[in-house]
XYZ file of C-alpha atoms in Angstrom:
269
model
C 95.039 88.343 120.065
C 97.192 85.283 119.516
C 100.450 86.085 117.771
C 103.268 84.056 116.275
C 105.822 86.766 116.881
C 108.908 85.693 118.783
C 108.864 87.508 122.142
C 111.506 90.179 122.663
C 114.190 89.079 125.088
C 115.527 91.235 127.874
C 119.206 91.833 128.424
C 120.897 91.326 131.765
C 120.072 94.856 132.869
C 116.378 94.224 132.315
C 116.232 96.401 129.198
C 114.921 95.611 125.756
C 117.202 93.177 123.932
C 117.285 92.029 120.342
C 114.457 89.836 119.151
C 115.488 86.506 117.667
C 113.835 84.801 114.716
C 113.932 81.555 112.831
C 113.924 82.072 109.085
C 110.135 81.737 108.699
C 109.533 84.164 111.576
C 111.983 86.651 110.051
C 110.234 86.410 106.695
C 106.878 87.082 108.340
C 108.148 90.056 110.375
C 109.780 91.609 107.298
C 106.826 90.968 104.982
C 109.096 88.819 102.806
C 109.439 85.105 102.069
C 111.839 82.369 103.116
C 112.791 81.976 99.470
C 113.708 85.663 99.180
C 115.786 85.559 102.368
C 117.806 82.623 101.069
C 118.237 84.365 97.706
C 119.480 87.554 99.429
C 121.979 85.491 101.408
C 123.188 83.729 98.251
C 123.723 87.138 96.592
C 125.605 88.522 99.576
C 122.908 91.063 100.462
C 122.066 89.572 103.852
C 124.567 88.364 106.477
C 124.288 84.696 107.476
C 122.434 83.819 110.686
C 123.994 82.611 113.906
C 123.796 78.837 114.071
C 122.389 76.969 117.049
C 122.973 73.377 116.053
C 121.483 73.170 112.601
C 119.030 76.033 113.140
C 119.811 79.526 111.855
C 118.952 82.318 114.299
C 118.414 85.840 112.970
C 118.046 89.095 114.930
C 116.813 92.669 114.522
C 119.831 93.647 112.430
C 118.737 91.105 109.814
C 115.171 92.441 110.017
C 116.376 96.021 109.461
C 118.540 94.912 106.520
C 115.624 92.997 104.953
C 113.347 96.020 105.228
C 116.009 98.216 103.668
C 116.529 95.773 100.795
C 112.775 95.665 100.194
C 112.515 99.457 100.127
C 115.487 99.829 97.795
C 114.083 97.203 95.425
C 110.742 99.030 95.457
C 112.572 102.256 94.520
C 114.045 100.582 91.444
C 117.520 99.581 92.633
C 118.804 96.301 91.184
C 120.199 93.635 93.502
C 123.696 94.282 92.075
C 123.508 97.999 92.896
C 122.085 97.251 96.340
C 125.005 94.932 97.040
C 127.470 97.627 95.978
C 125.729 100.235 98.133
C 125.671 97.958 101.157
C 129.329 97.044 100.663
C 130.271 100.701 100.336
C 128.244 101.550 103.428
C 129.951 98.849 105.471
C 133.436 99.946 104.362
C 132.754 103.609 105.106
C 132.890 105.018 101.582
C 131.188 108.321 100.701
C 128.164 106.609 99.180
C 127.313 105.471 102.695
C 125.994 108.966 103.374
C 123.392 108.538 100.652
C 122.508 105.021 101.757
C 122.392 106.184 105.365
C 119.794 108.769 104.397
C 117.905 106.136 102.409
C 117.845 103.898 105.475
C 116.606 106.715 107.717
C 113.837 107.497 105.248
C 112.742 103.873 104.871
C 113.056 102.602 108.446
C 109.706 101.996 110.190
C 108.681 104.619 112.730
C 107.449 102.054 115.212
C 109.199 99.164 116.918
C 105.899 97.285 117.122
C 106.109 93.810 115.621
C 103.200 92.597 113.469
C 101.013 89.701 114.511
C 98.732 87.180 112.848
C 95.079 86.360 113.327
C 92.629 83.928 111.765
C 89.180 84.717 110.433
C 87.692 82.660 113.261
C 89.554 84.741 115.862
C 88.400 87.983 114.264
C 84.796 86.814 114.221
C 85.001 85.677 117.848
C 86.304 89.098 118.892
C 84.413 91.467 116.619
C 81.640 89.707 114.763
C 79.853 87.136 116.904
C 76.351 86.688 115.527
C 76.957 88.582 112.289
C 75.606 86.973 109.103
C 78.194 85.691 106.644
C 77.709 88.518 104.140
C 78.152 91.094 106.921
C 81.378 89.425 108.057
C 82.689 89.654 104.489
C 81.807 93.358 104.317
C 83.499 94.163 107.632
C 86.607 92.185 106.691
C 86.844 94.054 103.394
C 86.537 97.390 105.168
C 89.114 96.440 107.796
C 91.561 95.429 105.070
C 90.921 98.723 103.238
C 91.838 100.606 106.425
C 95.112 98.702 106.633
C 94.283 97.188 110.025
C 94.689 93.656 108.667
C 96.274 92.239 105.505
C 95.326 88.935 103.819
C 98.167 86.445 104.051
C 97.376 82.911 102.982
C 94.890 81.268 105.337
C 95.185 83.999 107.967
C 95.583 87.753 108.234
C 98.710 89.739 109.036
C 98.148 92.423 111.684
C 100.569 95.351 111.119
C 99.664 96.849 114.507
C 98.338 94.437 117.154
C 97.931 97.479 119.443
C 95.369 99.036 117.114
C 93.457 95.779 116.857
C 93.494 95.513 120.655
C 92.065 99.034 120.981
C 89.288 98.133 118.564
C 88.492 94.969 120.523
C 88.290 96.956 123.776
C 85.916 99.510 122.237
C 83.664 96.789 120.841
C 83.710 95.028 124.232
C 82.593 98.320 125.790
C 79.461 98.231 123.643
C 80.463 100.508 120.766
C 79.207 99.204 117.385
C 81.926 97.814 115.153
C 81.075 100.140 112.264
C 81.410 103.133 114.607
C 84.830 101.847 115.694
C 85.919 101.524 112.053
C 84.546 105.003 111.329
C 86.645 106.562 114.091
C 89.687 104.526 113.019
C 89.435 106.013 109.536
C 88.971 109.540 110.898
C 91.948 109.229 113.275
C 94.089 107.762 110.496
C 93.235 110.763 108.306
C 93.924 113.187 111.183
C 97.309 111.566 111.791
C 98.134 111.888 108.118
C 97.548 115.635 108.428
C 99.801 115.833 111.511
C 102.542 113.850 109.769
C 102.255 116.111 106.732
C 102.779 119.190 108.876
C 105.978 117.807 110.395
C 107.323 116.678 107.040
C 106.511 120.025 105.417
C 108.289 121.809 108.267
C 111.503 119.852 107.728
C 111.183 120.002 103.938
C 110.832 123.787 103.948
C 113.537 124.617 106.481
C 116.084 121.813 105.945
C 115.693 119.942 102.662
C 115.099 122.988 100.455
C 117.948 124.909 102.098
C 120.438 122.118 101.495
C 119.057 121.351 98.045
C 119.799 124.944 96.993
C 123.421 124.619 98.100
C 125.620 124.072 95.010
C 128.368 122.652 97.228
C 126.245 119.899 98.781
C 128.493 117.311 100.454
C 128.155 113.983 102.198
C 128.190 115.839 105.511
C 125.115 117.795 104.413
C 123.333 114.563 103.499
C 124.265 113.256 106.932
C 122.711 116.389 108.446
C 119.415 115.621 106.703
C 119.506 112.047 108.013
C 120.197 113.336 111.533
C 117.228 115.719 111.379
C 114.883 112.944 110.259
C 116.224 110.705 113.029
C 115.625 113.417 115.645
C 112.057 113.810 114.424
C 111.104 110.319 115.581
C 110.926 110.964 119.341
C 109.952 114.634 118.834
C 106.729 113.773 117.006
C 105.591 111.518 119.834
C 106.694 114.049 122.457
C 104.554 116.731 120.797
C 101.479 114.662 119.988
C 101.148 112.877 123.356
C 100.715 115.975 125.580
C 98.460 117.715 123.066
C 96.140 114.717 122.772
C 96.168 114.210 126.548
C 95.173 117.817 127.194
C 92.565 117.756 124.445
C 91.022 114.587 125.928
C 90.858 116.183 129.377
C 89.000 119.213 128.013
C 86.698 117.221 125.756
C 85.785 114.612 128.369
C 85.007 117.244 130.967
C 82.965 119.330 128.530
C 81.092 116.524 126.786
C 80.608 113.947 129.536
C 80.681 115.980 132.722
C 76.991 116.931 132.578
C 75.945 113.367 131.731
C 77.932 111.983 134.653
C 76.240 114.445 136.985
C 72.829 113.409 135.653
C 73.624 109.726 136.187
C 74.881 110.420 139.706
C 71.709 112.415 140.562
C 69.551 109.634 139.108
C 71.278 107.035 141.255
C 70.920 109.249 144.333
C 67.125 109.487 143.892
C 66.858 105.698 143.974
C 68.218 105.466 147.517
């Protein structure tokens, strides 16, 4: 799928470096607007970009700050309070523990950058030959699943990887509606898995600390550290379980069919 996302640069050691953005690219990646970014800078909420000539260049630290500002605004913080919290955080005051937890709770759990796609590109990949009313129905369902989001004359793609998986399944001959059905089922299954992890930490960490009458900034920092440690742990747990489950299911469900196909081919020679 074509994407307007700035490619991630590699550092000298060949590792993942910081992505760089012009202001419009930063706004797109953060789900914000150029106008908002300039307003945040004017209010002292967002550090200025690095200048290359007359062009401002932003990086992932700006993206993280923008996402945090957006989450705090959504939680009811005013821009004045956000500025005070950010200033306190940067100068190492106690309130930084609270803001640090807020940041941990609001940071995205994936480093995947969103992409963009046009209606024409979606039709070419998923809906060639579909009547217009059917295209409208499929688009509406895909939006409802959160796989694409209307954005002006094109669609924002929160996870290009998911869209790529869907395209591969359709290319393999699986009907689009069946692909959307399984996407919804997997999304619901993942919500259950996420709920189990969150409930585990809530029961054994959050409730324990919440009951402590002498709760301190260090305790808040402990909560933030636990949530941070959960990020790689969730993936480390889910990956081997799903891999093993796929091995068992494929062998059980498709093994007999593969044998039948092989025997059928053998009789033709």
